[in-house]
Short mmCIF file of C-alpha atoms in Angstrom, two decimals:
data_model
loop_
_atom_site.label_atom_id
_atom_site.label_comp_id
_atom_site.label_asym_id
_atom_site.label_seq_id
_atom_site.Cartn_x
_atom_site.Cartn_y
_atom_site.Cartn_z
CA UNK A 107 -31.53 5.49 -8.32
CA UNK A 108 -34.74 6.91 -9.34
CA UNK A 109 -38.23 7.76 -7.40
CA UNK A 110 -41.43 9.38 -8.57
CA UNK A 111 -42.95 11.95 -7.16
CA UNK A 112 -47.09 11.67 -7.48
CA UNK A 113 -47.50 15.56 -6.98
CA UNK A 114 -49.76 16.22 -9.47
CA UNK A 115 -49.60 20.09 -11.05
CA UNK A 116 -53.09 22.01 -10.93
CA UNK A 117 -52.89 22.78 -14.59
CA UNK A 118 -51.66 20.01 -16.77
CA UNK A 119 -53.57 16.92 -14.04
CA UNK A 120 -50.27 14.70 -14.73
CA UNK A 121 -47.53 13.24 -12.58
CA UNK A 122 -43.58 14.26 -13.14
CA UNK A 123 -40.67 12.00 -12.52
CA UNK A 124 -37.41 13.31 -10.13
CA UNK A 125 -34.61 11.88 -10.76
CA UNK A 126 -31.94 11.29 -7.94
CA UNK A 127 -28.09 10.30 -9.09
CA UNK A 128 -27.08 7.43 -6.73
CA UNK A 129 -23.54 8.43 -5.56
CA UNK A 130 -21.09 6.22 -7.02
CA UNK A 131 -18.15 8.20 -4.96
CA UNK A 132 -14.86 6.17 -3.85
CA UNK A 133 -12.87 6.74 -0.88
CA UNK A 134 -9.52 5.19 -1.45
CA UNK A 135 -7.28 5.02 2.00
CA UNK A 136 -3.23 4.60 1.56
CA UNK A 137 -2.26 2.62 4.73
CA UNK A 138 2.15 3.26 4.95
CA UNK A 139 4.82 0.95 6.46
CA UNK A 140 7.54 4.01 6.88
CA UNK A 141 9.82 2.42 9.42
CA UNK A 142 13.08 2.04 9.20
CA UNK A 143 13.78 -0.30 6.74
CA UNK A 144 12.01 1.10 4.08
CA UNK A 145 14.73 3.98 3.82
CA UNK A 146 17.02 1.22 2.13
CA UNK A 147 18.08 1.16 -1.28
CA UNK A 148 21.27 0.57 -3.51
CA UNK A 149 23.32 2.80 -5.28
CA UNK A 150 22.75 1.19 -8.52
CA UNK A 151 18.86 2.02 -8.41
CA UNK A 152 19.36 5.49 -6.92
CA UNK A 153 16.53 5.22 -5.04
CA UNK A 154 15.42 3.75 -1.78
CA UNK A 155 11.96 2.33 -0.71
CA UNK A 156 10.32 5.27 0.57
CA UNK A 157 10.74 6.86 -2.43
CA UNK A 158 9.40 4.51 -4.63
CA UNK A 159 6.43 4.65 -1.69
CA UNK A 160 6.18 8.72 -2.35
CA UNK A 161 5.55 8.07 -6.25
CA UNK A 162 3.25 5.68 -5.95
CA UNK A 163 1.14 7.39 -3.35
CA UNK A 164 1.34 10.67 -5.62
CA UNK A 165 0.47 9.21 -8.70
CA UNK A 166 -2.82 6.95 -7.42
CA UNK A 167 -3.75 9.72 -5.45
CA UNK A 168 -3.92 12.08 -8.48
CA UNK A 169 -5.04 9.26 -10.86
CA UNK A 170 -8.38 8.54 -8.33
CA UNK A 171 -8.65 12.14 -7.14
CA UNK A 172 -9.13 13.39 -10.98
CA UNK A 173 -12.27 11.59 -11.17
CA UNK A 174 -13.80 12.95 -7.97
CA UNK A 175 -12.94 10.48 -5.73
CA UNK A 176 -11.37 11.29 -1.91
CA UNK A 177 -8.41 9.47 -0.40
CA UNK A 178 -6.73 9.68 2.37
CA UNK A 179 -4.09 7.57 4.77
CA UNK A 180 -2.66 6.56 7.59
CA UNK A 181 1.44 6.75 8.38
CA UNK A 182 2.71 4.34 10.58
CA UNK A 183 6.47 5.20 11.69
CA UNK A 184 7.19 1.25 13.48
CA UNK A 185 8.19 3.11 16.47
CA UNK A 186 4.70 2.35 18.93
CA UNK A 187 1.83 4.54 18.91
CA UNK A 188 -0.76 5.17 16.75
CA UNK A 189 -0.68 6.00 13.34
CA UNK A 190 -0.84 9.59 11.64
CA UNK A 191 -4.17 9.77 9.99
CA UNK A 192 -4.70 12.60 7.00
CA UNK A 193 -8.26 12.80 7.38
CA UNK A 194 -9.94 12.16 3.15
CA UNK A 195 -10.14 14.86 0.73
CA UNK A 196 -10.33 15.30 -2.81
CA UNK A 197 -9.33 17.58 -5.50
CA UNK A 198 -5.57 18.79 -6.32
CA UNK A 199 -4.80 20.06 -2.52
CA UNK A 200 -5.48 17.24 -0.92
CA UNK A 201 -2.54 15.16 -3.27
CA UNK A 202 -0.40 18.02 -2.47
CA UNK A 203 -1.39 17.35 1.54
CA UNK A 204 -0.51 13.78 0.76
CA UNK A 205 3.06 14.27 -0.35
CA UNK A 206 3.37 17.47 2.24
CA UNK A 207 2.57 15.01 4.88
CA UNK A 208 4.72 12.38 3.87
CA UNK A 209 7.61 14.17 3.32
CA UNK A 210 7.48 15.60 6.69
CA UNK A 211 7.76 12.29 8.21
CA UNK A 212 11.15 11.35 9.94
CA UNK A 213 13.32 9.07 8.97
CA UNK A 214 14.14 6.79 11.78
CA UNK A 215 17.46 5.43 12.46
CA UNK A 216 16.19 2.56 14.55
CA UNK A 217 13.01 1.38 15.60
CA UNK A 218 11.87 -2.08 17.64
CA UNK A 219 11.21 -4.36 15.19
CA UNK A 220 8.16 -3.31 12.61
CA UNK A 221 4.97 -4.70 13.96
CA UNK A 222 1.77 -4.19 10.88
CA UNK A 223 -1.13 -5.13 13.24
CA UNK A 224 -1.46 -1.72 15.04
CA UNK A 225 -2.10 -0.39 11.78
CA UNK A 226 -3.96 -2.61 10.23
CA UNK A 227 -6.14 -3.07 13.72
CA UNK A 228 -6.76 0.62 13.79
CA UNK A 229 -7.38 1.12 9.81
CA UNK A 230 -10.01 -1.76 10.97
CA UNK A 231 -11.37 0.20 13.76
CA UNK A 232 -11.04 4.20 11.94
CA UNK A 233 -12.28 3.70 8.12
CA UNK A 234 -16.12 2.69 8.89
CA UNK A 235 -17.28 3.33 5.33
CA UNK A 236 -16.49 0.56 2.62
CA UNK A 237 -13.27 1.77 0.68
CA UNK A 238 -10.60 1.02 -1.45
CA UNK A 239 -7.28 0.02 0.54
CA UNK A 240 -3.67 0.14 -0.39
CA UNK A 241 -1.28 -1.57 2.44
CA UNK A 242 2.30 -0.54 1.20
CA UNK A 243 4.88 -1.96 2.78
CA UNK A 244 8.03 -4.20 2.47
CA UNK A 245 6.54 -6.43 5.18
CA UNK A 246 9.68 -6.74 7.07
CA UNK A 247 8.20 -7.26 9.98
CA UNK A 248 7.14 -9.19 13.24
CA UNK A 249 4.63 -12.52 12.31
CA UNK A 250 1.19 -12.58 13.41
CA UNK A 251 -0.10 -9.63 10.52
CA UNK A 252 -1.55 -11.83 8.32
CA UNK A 253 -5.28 -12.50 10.35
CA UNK A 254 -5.61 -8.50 10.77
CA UNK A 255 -5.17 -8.07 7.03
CA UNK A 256 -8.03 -11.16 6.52
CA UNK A 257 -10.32 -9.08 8.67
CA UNK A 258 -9.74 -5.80 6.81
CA UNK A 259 -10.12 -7.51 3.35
CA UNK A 260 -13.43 -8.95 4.57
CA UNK A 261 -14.90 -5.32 5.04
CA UNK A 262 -12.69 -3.35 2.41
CA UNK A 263 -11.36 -4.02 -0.92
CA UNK A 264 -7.71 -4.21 -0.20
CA UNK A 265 -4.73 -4.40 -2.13
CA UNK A 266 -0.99 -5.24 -0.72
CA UNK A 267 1.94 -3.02 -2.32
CA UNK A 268 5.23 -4.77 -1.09
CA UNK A 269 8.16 -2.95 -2.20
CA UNK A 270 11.93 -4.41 -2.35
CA UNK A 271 14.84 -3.80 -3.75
CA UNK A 272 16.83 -5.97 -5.56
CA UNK A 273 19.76 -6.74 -3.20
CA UNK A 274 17.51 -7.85 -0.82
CA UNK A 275 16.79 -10.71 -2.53
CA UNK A 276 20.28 -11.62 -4.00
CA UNK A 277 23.89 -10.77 -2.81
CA UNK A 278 26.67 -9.69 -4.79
CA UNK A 279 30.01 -10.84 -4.44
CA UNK A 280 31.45 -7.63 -3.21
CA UNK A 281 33.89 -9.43 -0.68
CA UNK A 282 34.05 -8.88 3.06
CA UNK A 283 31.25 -5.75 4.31
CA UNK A 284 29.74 -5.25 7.57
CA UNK A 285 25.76 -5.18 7.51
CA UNK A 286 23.21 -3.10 9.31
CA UNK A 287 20.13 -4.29 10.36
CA UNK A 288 17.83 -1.37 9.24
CA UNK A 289 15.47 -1.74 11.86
CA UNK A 290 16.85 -2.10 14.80
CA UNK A 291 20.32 -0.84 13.96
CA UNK A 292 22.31 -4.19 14.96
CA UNK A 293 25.81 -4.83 12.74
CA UNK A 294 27.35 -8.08 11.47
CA UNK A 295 30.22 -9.51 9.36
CA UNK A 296 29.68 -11.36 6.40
CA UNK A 297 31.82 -12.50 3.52
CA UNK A 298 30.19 -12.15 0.22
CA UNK A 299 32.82 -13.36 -1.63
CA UNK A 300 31.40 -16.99 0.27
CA UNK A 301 29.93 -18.62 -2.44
CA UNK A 302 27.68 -21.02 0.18
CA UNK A 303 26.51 -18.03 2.35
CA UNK A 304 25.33 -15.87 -0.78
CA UNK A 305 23.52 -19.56 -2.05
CA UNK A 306 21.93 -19.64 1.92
CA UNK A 307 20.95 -15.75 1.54
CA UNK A 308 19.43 -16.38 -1.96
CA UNK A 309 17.37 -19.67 -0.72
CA UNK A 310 16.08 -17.35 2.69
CA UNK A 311 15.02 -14.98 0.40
CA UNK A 312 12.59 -17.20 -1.52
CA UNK A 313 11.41 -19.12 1.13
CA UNK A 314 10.24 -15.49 2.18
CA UNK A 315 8.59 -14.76 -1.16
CA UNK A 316 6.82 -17.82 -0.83
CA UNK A 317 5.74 -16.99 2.40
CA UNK A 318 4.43 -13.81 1.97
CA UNK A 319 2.78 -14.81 -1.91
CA UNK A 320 0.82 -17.57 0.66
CA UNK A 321 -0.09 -15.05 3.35
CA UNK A 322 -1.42 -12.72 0.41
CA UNK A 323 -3.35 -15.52 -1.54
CA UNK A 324 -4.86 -17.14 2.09
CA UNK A 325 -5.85 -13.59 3.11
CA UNK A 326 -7.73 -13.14 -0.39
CA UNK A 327 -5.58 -9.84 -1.65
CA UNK A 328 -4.17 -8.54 -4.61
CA UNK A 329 -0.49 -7.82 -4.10
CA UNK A 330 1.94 -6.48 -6.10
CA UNK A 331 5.17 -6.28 -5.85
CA UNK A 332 7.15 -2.37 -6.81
CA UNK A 333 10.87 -2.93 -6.84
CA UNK A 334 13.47 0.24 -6.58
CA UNK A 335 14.10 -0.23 -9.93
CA UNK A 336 11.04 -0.60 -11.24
CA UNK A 337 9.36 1.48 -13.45
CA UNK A 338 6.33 3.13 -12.09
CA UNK A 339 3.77 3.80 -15.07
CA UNK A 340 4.51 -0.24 -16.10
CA UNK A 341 4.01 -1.48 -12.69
CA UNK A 342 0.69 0.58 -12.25
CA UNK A 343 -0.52 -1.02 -15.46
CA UNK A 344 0.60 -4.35 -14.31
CA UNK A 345 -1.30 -4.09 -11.31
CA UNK A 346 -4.21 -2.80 -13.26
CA UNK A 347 -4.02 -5.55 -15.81
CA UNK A 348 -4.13 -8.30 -12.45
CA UNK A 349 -6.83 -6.61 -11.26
CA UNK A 350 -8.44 -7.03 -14.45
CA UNK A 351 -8.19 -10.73 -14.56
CA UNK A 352 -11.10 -13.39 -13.36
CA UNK A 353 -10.46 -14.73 -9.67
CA UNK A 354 -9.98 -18.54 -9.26
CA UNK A 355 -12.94 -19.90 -6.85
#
């Protein structure tokens, strides 16, 4: 942005230009699912979903930060309440708040079942200035999220991280094993080695891809999907290279 100033000096009887730099500075907020069932992972992968949620916070936060900008984020624990809010900042310290803050959360054993308005709602209500969103999550979770996530997108540019792990999409056939419920806690018997039931698990499973990839495209976000056994850098430049890519009208 630039404005003249008429001020004319006494000597020289001529006007000088002032300059103003419009700032161009991003505020980037990281709104995180961390109930329960994000703490599950496979032994294969090594990892579960929180950490896969920890690297990914670390390394946009340090990727945006580097270039001035300020982020900051919400933590939402699924257990009622209101979200823990770490207020923006830029620069090296506030990353290293970031990871301090979320590796000081608790890892719950149970929770009611995960319910993404409240923090959506207050994101909606808290971040006043226009900013770039990330909503990471595994969107297990109670219905009814999608029209809060509409209303943020409409006011923020927003961008749904839904991590997974692979055996939550596809069964093994490991034999007879007693599953937990991550959320709520709640065990039952299966039989893997049922060729039917894993065929009835797999066709669940995409039925809830397809669900979600709807809510995502009706909502008008970006979404990507960050697997335990992904690899980080090459789903950041995925995402990136989406991003990159002309919207369909």
């Amino acid at each position: 942005m630039r404005a003249i100033d008429w001020n004319v000096t006494a000597r020289m009887d001529t006007p000088y230009v002032r300059e103003y730099t419009e700032d161009r500075e991003l505020s980037a907020w990281f709104l995180l699912d961390l109930s329960p069932s994000v703490d599950f992972g496979t032994p294969e992968s090594e990892r579960v979903k929180r950490t896969v949620l920890v690297d990914f916070v670390a390394t946009l936060a340090r990727l945006l930060t580097r270039r001035g900008n300020r982020v900051g984020a919400l933590l939402w624990g699924g257990s009622g309440g209101l979200p823990h809010r770490v207020p923006t900042g830029s620069g090296r310290d506030q990353v290293l708040r970031l990871i301090h803050e979320l590796l000081a959360q608790p890892q719950l054993q149970a929770a009611p079942f995960t319910d993404l308005r409240p923090m959506l709602d207050t994101a909606g209500r808290a971040i006043r200035r226009r900013s770039l969103l990330f909503v990471i999550s595994d969107f297990i979770c109670a219905p009814g999220w999608e029209g809060s996530l509409d209303l943020l997108n409409r006011r923020h540019e927003t961008i749904a991280v839904r991590l997974v792990d692979p055996r939550e999409l596809r069964l093994p056939d490991i034999g007879p094993l007693v599953m937990q419920d991550a959320e709520t806690g709640e065990q039952l018997y299966v039989d893997t080695a049922d060729r039917r039931f894993r065929e009835r698990f797999a066709a669940a499973a995409a039925q809830r891809e397809a669900d979600l990839g709807g809510a995502f495209e009706r909502s008008g976000v970006d979404a990507l999907t960050l697997s335990t056994d992904d690899d980080l850098v090459r789903a950041i430049v995925r995402m990136a290279a989406a991003r990159r890519r002309p919207r369909r009208n």
